[in-house]
């Protein structure tokens, strides 16, 4: 049996409802009023406290910082109801400047254009720039190397 088949046949290492399978309120995707989505992606206490306090529910901080699973259902329900009340664009603006691990969920096209990852070179050809860059470095598209044997 190939390694890929053995891996595919192995039991899941994560159980549904655990932190990585939707059990943690602050590692979850939430729907918005316009059909868009937002994601919370950090359950460190400072992020939890910042968001729940700003939303007027500091009483939920202890549950949100607890173990992933059913104990966080009340927090997930509150966040789901809250995010569903406004469109994704509202939440993007609302989160600006807040110390919370948050991101809008974008389509591939939105992600490429929003992050400035599509760049035109001097000849007008479009390139996808690297998603990671270092401070003080600017990426410039280079001509493609010649193909061997052509």
GROMACS .gro file of C-alpha atoms in nm:
model
  150
    1UNK     CA    1   0.000   0.000   0.000
    2UNK     CA    2   0.137   0.341  -0.093
    3UNK     CA    3   0.209   0.603   0.171
    4UNK     CA    4  -0.069   0.823   0.028
    5UNK     CA    5  -0.326   0.542   0.056
    6UNK     CA    6  -0.218   0.458   0.411
    7UNK     CA    7  -0.245   0.825   0.509
    8UNK     CA    8  -0.589   0.858   0.350
    9UNK     CA    9  -0.712   0.543   0.526
   10UNK     CA   10  -0.579   0.643   0.869
   11UNK     CA   11  -0.826   0.768   1.131
   12UNK     CA   12  -0.850   1.144   1.167
   13UNK     CA   13  -0.613   1.285   1.428
   14UNK     CA   14  -0.852   1.567   1.512
   15UNK     CA   15  -1.203   1.509   1.636
   16UNK     CA   16  -1.496   1.722   1.530
   17UNK     CA   17  -1.555   1.997   1.781
   18UNK     CA   18  -1.186   2.024   1.872
   19UNK     CA   19  -0.997   2.351   1.824
   20UNK     CA   20  -0.909   2.274   1.463
   21UNK     CA   21  -1.252   2.141   1.368
   22UNK     CA   22  -1.480   2.427   1.466
   23UNK     CA   23  -1.488   2.375   1.841
   24UNK     CA   24  -1.310   2.700   1.929
   25UNK     CA   25  -1.505   3.022   1.886
   26UNK     CA   26  -1.189   3.214   1.798
   27UNK     CA   27  -1.075   2.961   1.535
   28UNK     CA   28  -1.388   2.978   1.325
   29UNK     CA   29  -1.552   3.117   1.013
   30UNK     CA   30  -1.868   3.325   1.046
   31UNK     CA   31  -2.125   3.427   0.785
   32UNK     CA   32  -2.213   3.792   0.726
   33UNK     CA   33  -2.537   3.961   0.621
   34UNK     CA   34  -2.430   3.986   0.254
   35UNK     CA   35  -2.330   3.621   0.217
   36UNK     CA   36  -1.962   3.698   0.274
   37UNK     CA   37  -1.761   3.549   0.557
   38UNK     CA   38  -1.507   3.654   0.817
   39UNK     CA   39  -1.265   3.438   1.013
   40UNK     CA   40  -1.131   3.468   1.365
   41UNK     CA   41  -0.791   3.303   1.377
   42UNK     CA   42  -0.634   3.356   1.716
   43UNK     CA   43  -0.765   3.258   2.056
   44UNK     CA   44  -0.493   3.413   2.267
   45UNK     CA   45  -0.655   3.585   2.567
   46UNK     CA   46  -0.559   3.936   2.450
   47UNK     CA   47  -0.749   3.886   2.121
   48UNK     CA   48  -1.049   3.729   2.295
   49UNK     CA   49  -1.073   4.004   2.554
   50UNK     CA   50  -1.026   4.282   2.297
   51UNK     CA   51  -1.308   4.157   2.073
   52UNK     CA   52  -1.562   4.052   2.332
   53UNK     CA   53  -1.512   4.371   2.534
   54UNK     CA   54  -1.552   4.585   2.219
   55UNK     CA   55  -1.873   4.395   2.138
   56UNK     CA   56  -2.008   4.453   2.490
   57UNK     CA   57  -1.979   4.091   2.607
   58UNK     CA   58  -1.680   4.068   2.843
   59UNK     CA   59  -1.880   3.807   3.036
   60UNK     CA   60  -1.800   3.558   2.757
   61UNK     CA   61  -1.420   3.592   2.784
   62UNK     CA   62  -1.378   3.306   3.031
   63UNK     CA   63  -1.577   3.063   2.815
   64UNK     CA   64  -1.393   3.171   2.499
   65UNK     CA   65  -1.055   3.113   2.666
   66UNK     CA   66  -1.159   2.770   2.788
   67UNK     CA   67  -1.110   2.435   2.621
   68UNK     CA   68  -1.250   2.403   2.268
   69UNK     CA   69  -1.575   2.214   2.249
   70UNK     CA   70  -1.931   2.246   2.379
   71UNK     CA   71  -1.827   2.496   2.646
   72UNK     CA   72  -1.773   2.751   2.370
   73UNK     CA   73  -2.111   2.705   2.202
   74UNK     CA   74  -2.259   3.015   2.370
   75UNK     CA   75  -1.964   3.225   2.244
   76UNK     CA   76  -1.992   3.083   1.891
   77UNK     CA   77  -2.367   3.152   1.888
   78UNK     CA   78  -2.312   3.512   1.999
   79UNK     CA   79  -2.041   3.570   1.739
   80UNK     CA   80  -2.246   3.405   1.463
   81UNK     CA   81  -2.546   3.627   1.542
   82UNK     CA   82  -2.327   3.937   1.566
   83UNK     CA   83  -2.141   3.885   1.238
   84UNK     CA   84  -2.462   3.788   1.057
   85UNK     CA   85  -2.610   4.131   1.136
   86UNK     CA   86  -2.373   4.326   0.908
   87UNK     CA   87  -2.207   4.280   0.566
   88UNK     CA   88  -1.842   4.175   0.540
   89UNK     CA   89  -1.730   4.526   0.438
   90UNK     CA   90  -1.873   4.665   0.762
   91UNK     CA   91  -1.666   4.419   0.965
   92UNK     CA   92  -1.350   4.494   0.769
   93UNK     CA   93  -1.385   4.861   0.866
   94UNK     CA   94  -1.490   4.784   1.221
   95UNK     CA   95  -1.183   4.565   1.284
   96UNK     CA   96  -0.936   4.820   1.142
   97UNK     CA   97  -0.694   4.916   1.417
   98UNK     CA   98  -0.821   4.657   1.665
   99UNK     CA   99  -0.585   4.402   1.816
  100UNK     CA  100  -0.781   4.095   1.709
  101UNK     CA  101  -0.673   3.809   1.483
  102UNK     CA  102  -0.939   3.864   1.213
  103UNK     CA  103  -0.954   3.843   0.836
  104UNK     CA  104  -1.221   3.867   0.570
  105UNK     CA  105  -1.261   3.547   0.368
  106UNK     CA  106  -1.190   3.642   0.008
  107UNK     CA  107  -1.237   3.464  -0.323
  108UNK     CA  108  -0.919   3.384  -0.514
  109UNK     CA  109  -0.971   3.685  -0.742
  110UNK     CA  110  -1.039   3.918  -0.448
  111UNK     CA  111  -0.735   3.789  -0.265
  112UNK     CA  112  -0.501   3.841  -0.558
  113UNK     CA  113  -0.619   4.192  -0.637
  114UNK     CA  114  -0.667   4.308  -0.276
  115UNK     CA  115  -0.316   4.213  -0.172
  116UNK     CA  116  -0.161   4.368  -0.482
  117UNK     CA  117  -0.028   4.032  -0.592
  118UNK     CA  118  -0.097   4.087  -0.961
  119UNK     CA  119   0.170   4.311  -1.113
  120UNK     CA  120   0.224   4.420  -1.473
  121UNK     CA  121   0.577   4.435  -1.610
  122UNK     CA  122   0.714   4.697  -1.852
  123UNK     CA  123   0.566   4.505  -2.147
  124UNK     CA  124   0.221   4.487  -1.989
  125UNK     CA  125   0.240   4.115  -1.907
  126UNK     CA  126   0.080   4.022  -1.577
  127UNK     CA  127   0.266   3.834  -1.306
  128UNK     CA  128   0.171   3.701  -0.963
  129UNK     CA  129   0.414   3.847  -0.713
  130UNK     CA  130   0.532   3.651  -0.409
  131UNK     CA  131   0.288   3.676  -0.118
  132UNK     CA  132   0.571   3.720   0.132
  133UNK     CA  133   0.815   4.007   0.113
  134UNK     CA  134   1.080   4.151   0.341
  135UNK     CA  135   1.090   4.509   0.465
  136UNK     CA  136   1.287   4.729   0.231
  137UNK     CA  137   1.273   4.485  -0.059
  138UNK     CA  138   1.060   4.544  -0.365
  139UNK     CA  139   0.980   4.263  -0.604
  140UNK     CA  140   1.023   4.331  -0.974
  141UNK     CA  141   0.906   4.079  -1.233
  142UNK     CA  142   1.191   3.927  -1.426
  143UNK     CA  143   1.179   3.775  -1.772
  144UNK     CA  144   1.114   3.405  -1.778
  145UNK     CA  145   1.428   3.197  -1.826
  146UNK     CA  146   1.463   3.019  -2.159
  147UNK     CA  147   1.327   2.667  -2.169
  148UNK     CA  148   1.591   2.399  -2.213
  149UNK     CA  149   1.591   2.250  -2.560
  150UNK     CA  150   1.376   2.521  -2.719
   0.00000   0.00000   0.00000
